[in-house]
Short mmCIF file of C-alpha atoms in Angstrom, two decimals:
data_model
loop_
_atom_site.label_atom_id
_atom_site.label_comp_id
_atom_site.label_asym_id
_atom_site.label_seq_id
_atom_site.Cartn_x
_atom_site.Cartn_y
_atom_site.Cartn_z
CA UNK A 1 3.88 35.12 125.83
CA UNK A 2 4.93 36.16 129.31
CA UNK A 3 6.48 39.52 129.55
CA UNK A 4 10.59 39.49 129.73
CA UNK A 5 12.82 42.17 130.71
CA UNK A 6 16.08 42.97 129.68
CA UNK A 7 18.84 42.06 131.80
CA UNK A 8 20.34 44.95 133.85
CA UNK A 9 17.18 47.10 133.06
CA UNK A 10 17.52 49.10 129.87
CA UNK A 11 14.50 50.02 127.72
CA UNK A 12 11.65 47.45 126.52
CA UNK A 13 12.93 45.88 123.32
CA UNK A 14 11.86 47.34 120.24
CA UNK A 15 9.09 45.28 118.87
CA UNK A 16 10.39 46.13 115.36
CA UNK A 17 13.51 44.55 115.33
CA UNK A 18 13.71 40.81 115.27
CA UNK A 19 16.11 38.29 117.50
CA UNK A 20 19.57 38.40 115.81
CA UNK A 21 19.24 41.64 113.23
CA UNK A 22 21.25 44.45 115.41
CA UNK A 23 20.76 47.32 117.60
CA UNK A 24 17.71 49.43 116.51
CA UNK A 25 17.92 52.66 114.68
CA UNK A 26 18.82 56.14 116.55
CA UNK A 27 16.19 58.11 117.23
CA UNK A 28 15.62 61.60 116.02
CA UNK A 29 15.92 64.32 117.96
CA UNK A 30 18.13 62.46 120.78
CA UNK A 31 20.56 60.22 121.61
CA UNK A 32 20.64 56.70 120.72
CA UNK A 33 18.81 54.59 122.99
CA UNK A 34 20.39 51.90 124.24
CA UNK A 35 18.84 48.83 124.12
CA UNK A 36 20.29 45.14 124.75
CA UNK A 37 23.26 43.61 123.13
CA UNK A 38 23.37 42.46 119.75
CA UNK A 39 23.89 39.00 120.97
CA UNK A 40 21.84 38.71 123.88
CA UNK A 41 19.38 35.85 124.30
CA UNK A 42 15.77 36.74 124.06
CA UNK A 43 13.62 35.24 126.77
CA UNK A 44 10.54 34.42 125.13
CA UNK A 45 9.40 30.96 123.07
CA UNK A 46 12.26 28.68 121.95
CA UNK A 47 13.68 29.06 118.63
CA UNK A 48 13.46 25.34 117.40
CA UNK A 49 16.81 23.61 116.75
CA UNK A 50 18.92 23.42 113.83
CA UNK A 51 18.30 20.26 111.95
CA UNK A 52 21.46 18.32 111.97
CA UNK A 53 23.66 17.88 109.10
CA UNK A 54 26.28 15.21 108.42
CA UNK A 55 28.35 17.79 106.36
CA UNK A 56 30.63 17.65 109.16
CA UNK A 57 31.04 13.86 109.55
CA UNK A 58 30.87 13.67 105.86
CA UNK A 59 34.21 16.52 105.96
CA UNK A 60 35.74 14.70 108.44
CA UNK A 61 35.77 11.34 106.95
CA UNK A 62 37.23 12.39 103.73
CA UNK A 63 39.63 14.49 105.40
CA UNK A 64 40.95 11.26 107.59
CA UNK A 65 40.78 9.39 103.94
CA UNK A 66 43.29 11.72 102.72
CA UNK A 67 45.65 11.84 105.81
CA UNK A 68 45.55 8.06 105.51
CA UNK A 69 46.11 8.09 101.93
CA UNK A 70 49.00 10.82 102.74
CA UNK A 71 50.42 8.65 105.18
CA UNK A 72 50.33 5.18 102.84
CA UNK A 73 51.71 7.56 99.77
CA UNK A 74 54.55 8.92 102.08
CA UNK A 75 55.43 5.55 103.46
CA UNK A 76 56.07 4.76 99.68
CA UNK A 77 57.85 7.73 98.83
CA UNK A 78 60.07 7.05 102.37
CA UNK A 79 60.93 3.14 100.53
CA UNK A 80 61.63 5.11 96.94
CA UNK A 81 64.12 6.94 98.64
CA UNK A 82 65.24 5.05 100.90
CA UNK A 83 66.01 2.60 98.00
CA UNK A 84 67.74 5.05 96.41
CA UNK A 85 70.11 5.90 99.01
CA UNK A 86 72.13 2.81 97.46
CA UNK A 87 75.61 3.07 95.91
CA UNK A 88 74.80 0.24 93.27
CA UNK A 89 71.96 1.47 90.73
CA UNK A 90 69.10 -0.70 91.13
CA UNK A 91 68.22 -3.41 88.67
CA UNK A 92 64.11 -3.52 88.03
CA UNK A 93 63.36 -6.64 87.20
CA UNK A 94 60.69 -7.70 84.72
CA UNK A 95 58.47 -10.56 84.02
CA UNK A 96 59.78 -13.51 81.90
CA UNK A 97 59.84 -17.22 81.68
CA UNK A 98 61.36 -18.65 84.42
CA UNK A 99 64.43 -20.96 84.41
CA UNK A 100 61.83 -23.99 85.14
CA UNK A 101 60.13 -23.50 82.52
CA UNK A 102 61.86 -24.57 79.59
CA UNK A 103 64.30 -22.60 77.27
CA UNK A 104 66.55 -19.59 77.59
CA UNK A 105 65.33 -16.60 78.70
CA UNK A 106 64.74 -14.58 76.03
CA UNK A 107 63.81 -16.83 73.00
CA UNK A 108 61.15 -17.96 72.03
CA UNK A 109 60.57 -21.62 69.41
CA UNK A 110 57.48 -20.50 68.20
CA UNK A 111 57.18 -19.33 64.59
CA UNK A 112 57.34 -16.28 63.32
CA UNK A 113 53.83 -14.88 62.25
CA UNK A 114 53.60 -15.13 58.53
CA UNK A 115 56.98 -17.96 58.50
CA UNK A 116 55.52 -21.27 56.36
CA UNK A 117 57.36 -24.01 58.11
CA UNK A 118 56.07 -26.76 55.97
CA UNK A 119 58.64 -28.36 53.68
CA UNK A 120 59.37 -26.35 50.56
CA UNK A 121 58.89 -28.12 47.28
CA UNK A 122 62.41 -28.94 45.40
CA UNK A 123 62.57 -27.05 42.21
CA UNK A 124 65.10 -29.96 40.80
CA UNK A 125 62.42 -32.66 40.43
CA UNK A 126 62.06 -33.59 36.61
CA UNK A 127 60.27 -35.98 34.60
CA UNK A 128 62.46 -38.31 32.93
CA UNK A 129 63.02 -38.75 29.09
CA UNK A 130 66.20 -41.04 29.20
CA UNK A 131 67.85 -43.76 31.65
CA UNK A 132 70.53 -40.86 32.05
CA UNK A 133 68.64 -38.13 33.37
CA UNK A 134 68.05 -40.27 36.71
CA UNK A 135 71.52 -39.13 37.46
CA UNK A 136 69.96 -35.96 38.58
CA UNK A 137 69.32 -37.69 41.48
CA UNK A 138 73.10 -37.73 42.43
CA UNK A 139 72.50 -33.31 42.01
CA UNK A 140 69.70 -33.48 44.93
CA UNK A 141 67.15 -33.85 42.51
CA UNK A 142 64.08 -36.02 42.14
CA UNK A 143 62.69 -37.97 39.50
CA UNK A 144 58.61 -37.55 39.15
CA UNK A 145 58.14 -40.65 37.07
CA UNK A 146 60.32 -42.92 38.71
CA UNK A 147 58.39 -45.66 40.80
CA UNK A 148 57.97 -45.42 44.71
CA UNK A 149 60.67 -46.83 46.68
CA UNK A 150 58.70 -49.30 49.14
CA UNK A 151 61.60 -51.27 50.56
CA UNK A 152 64.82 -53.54 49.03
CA UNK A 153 62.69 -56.56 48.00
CA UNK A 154 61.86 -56.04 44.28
CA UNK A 155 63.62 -52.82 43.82
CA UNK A 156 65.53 -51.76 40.44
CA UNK A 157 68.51 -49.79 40.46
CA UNK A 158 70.68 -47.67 38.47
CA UNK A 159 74.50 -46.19 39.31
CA UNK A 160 75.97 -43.05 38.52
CA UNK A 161 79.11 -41.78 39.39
CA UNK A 162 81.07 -38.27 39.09
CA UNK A 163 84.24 -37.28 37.32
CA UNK A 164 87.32 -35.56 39.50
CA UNK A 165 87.58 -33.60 36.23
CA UNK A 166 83.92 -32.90 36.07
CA UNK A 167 82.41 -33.10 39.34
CA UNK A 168 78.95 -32.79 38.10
CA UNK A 169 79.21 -34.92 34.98
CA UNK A 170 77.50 -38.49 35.66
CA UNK A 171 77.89 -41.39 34.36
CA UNK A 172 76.08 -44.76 34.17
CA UNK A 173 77.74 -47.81 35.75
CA UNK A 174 76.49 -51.14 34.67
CA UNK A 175 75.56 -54.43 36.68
CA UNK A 176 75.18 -57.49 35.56
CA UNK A 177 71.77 -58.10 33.85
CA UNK A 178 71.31 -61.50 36.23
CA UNK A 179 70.71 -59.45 38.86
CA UNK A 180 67.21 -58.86 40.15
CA UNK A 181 67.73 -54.97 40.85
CA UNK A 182 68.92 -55.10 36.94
CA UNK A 183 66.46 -52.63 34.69
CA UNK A 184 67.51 -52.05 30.84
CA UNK A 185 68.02 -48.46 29.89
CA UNK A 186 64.46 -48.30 27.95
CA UNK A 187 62.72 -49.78 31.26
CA UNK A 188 64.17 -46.58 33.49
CA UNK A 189 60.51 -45.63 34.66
CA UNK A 190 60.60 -49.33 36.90
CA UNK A 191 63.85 -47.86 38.73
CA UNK A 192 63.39 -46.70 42.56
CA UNK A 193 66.60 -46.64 43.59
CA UNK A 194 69.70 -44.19 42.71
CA UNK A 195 73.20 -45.21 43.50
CA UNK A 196 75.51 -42.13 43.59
CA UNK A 197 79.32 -42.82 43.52
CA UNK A 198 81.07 -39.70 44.57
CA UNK A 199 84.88 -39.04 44.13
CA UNK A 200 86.75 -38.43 47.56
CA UNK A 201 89.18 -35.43 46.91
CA UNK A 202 92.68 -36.21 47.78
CA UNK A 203 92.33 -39.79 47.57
CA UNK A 204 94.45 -40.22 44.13
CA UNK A 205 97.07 -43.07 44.46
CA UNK A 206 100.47 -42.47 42.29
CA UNK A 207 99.83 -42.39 38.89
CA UNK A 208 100.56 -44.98 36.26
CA UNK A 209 102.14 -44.38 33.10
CA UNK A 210 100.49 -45.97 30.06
CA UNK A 211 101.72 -45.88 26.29
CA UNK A 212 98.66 -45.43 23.61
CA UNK A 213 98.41 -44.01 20.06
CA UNK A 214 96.18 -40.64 19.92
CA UNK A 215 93.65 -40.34 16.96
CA UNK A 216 96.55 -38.95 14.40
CA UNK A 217 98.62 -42.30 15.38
CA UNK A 218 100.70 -40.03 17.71
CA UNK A 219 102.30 -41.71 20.52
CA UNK A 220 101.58 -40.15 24.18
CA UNK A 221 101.78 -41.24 27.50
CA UNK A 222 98.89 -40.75 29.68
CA UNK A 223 98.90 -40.67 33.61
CA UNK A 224 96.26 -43.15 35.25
CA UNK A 225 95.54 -42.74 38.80
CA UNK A 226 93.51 -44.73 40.63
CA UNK A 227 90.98 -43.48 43.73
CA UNK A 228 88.30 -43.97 46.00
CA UNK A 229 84.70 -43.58 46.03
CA UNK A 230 81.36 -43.00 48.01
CA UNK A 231 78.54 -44.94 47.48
CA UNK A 232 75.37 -43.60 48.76
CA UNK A 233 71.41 -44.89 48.00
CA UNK A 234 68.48 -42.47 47.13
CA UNK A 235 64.79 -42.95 46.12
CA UNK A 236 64.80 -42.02 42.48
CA UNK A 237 61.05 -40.72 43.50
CA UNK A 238 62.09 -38.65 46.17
CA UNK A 239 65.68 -37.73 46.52
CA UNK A 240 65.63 -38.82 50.01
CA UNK A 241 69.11 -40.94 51.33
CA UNK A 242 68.20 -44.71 52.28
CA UNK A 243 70.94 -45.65 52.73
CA UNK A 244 74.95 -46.35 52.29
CA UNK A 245 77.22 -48.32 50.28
CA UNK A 246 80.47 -47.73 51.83
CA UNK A 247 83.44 -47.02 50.01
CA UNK A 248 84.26 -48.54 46.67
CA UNK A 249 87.88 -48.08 44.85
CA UNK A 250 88.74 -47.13 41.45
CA UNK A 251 91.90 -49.26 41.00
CA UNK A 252 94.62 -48.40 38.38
CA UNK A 253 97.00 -51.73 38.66
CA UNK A 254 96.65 -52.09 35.07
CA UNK A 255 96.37 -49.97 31.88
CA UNK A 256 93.25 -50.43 30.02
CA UNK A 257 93.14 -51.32 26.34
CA UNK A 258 90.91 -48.21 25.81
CA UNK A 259 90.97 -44.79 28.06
CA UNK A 260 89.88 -41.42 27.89
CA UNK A 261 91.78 -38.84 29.20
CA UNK A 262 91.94 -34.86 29.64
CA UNK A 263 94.28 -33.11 26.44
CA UNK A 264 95.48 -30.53 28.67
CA UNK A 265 96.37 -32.32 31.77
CA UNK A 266 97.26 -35.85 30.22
CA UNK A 267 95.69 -37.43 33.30
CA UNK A 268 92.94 -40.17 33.38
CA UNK A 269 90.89 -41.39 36.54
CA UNK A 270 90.52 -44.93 36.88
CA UNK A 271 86.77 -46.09 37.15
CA UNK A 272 84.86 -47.25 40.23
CA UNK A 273 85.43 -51.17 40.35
CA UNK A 274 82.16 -52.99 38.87
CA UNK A 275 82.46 -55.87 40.96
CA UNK A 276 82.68 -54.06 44.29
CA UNK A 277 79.36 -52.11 43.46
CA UNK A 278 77.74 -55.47 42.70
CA UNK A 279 78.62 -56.23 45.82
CA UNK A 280 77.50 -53.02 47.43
CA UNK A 281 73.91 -53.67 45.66
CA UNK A 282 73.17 -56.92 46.44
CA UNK A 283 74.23 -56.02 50.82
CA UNK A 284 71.45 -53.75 50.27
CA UNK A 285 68.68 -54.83 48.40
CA UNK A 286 69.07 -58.49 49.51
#
């Protein structure tokens, strides 16, 4: 090492103290000496260089990351309330179907989780013991040991119609026994086909008065009044509607030679005409 002197003379550095540490201790016994500054350089072999860090890019990148992100969050803020400078309130909208789609807005045609959409079974079906209790038909019921209704060719039927006095009292109406939809009462298992004559309200005509003798020989006079009917064709096996008879009237032109008739009203309802559901038949299972 090559000897180095202190700038502006002063005393030779104190060996003891190090580059960097401060001025050296006073001495005892007289002043301080004074030696070079605490900062000067020392000439003598380099000190070797700091090794480089990238703390310092590392700081500055995250701290340009976060001015950006400041800048991109207050450019959002500045549309918030810019947005909200408005004088009507602003409507967010959401997602939904669109109009394209199909269906309103809103609803939805799917089934509700848990909701059996399969046909419920009908808690009316019986098995038949009589030719009468195929009338239940008429009541939206269904007969289980009636045969299967496969179409008008070969069919059997039976007719039922309703009372105005007793809507949902039934009874038979015969046909002739040429015809080929004719069954006999005992052979009501063969029948596939349900004819249901239904009164129309309102449709009584005037009545009719007729004379007759009452069970004590007592003479009254009883009202007959004529009407219309609807004539409408179920599957005995099934309940379900195949089809339509029309209309059919229950003519009064004439008193019959026997009648039945309500005590308290003195009124009896003429009966569907037989010949007109004949004919109503025969259109449809021809």
């Amino acid at each position: 090492m090559s000897d180095s002197y202190p700038p502006y003379g002063g005393q030779q550095p104190d060996p003891n103290v190090t580059p960097w540490s401060g001025p050296p201790a006073p001495q005892q016994g007289g002043y301080p000496g004074y030696g070079p500054p605490a900062q000067a350089p020392q000439f003598g072999a380099p000190l070797p260089p700091p090794k480089k860090s990238n703390k310092g890019l590392i700081i500055g990148l995250v701290a340009g990351a976060v001015v950006l992100l400041l800048a991109i969050c207050g450019a959002g803020i500045g549309l918030v309330l810019v947005n909200s400078d408005d004088d009507e309130p602003t409507t967010v909208a959401t997602s939904g179907p669109s109009p394209d789609a199909g269906g309103t807005p809103g609803t939805d045609a799917s089934p509700t989780p848990g909701q059996d959409d399969t046909q419920k079974p009908n808690n009316n079906a019986v098995t038949a013991r009589y030719s009468s209790d195929l009338s239940n038909v008429c009541e939206g019921g269904q007969i289980l040991n009636a045969a299967a209704y496969n179409g008008p060719s070969g069919a059997k039927a039976y007719t039922f119609s309703n009372n105005p006095d007793r809507p949902t009292s039934w009874s038979s109406k015969s046909v002739g026994s040429n015809k080929p939809y004719y069954a006999k009462t005992a052979d009501f298992e063969t029948v596939s086909v349900v004819g249901c004559l239904k009164f129309v309200e309102g449709s009584e005509g005037a009545p009719k008065a007729c004379q007759y003798k009452d069970s004590s020989d007592k003479q009254v006079t009883v009202s007959y009044i004529s009407s219309r009917y609807t004539l409408t064709f179920y599957a005995a096996k099934t309940g379900e509607k195949i089809g339509d008879g029309g209309t059919v009237n229950a003519p009064a032109a004439r008193c019959p030679s026997f009648i039945s008739y309500n005590k308290t009203t003195m009124k009896s309802y003429a009966a569907p005409d037989s010949g007109s559901i004949e004919a109503a038949l025969d259109k449809f299972l021809s």
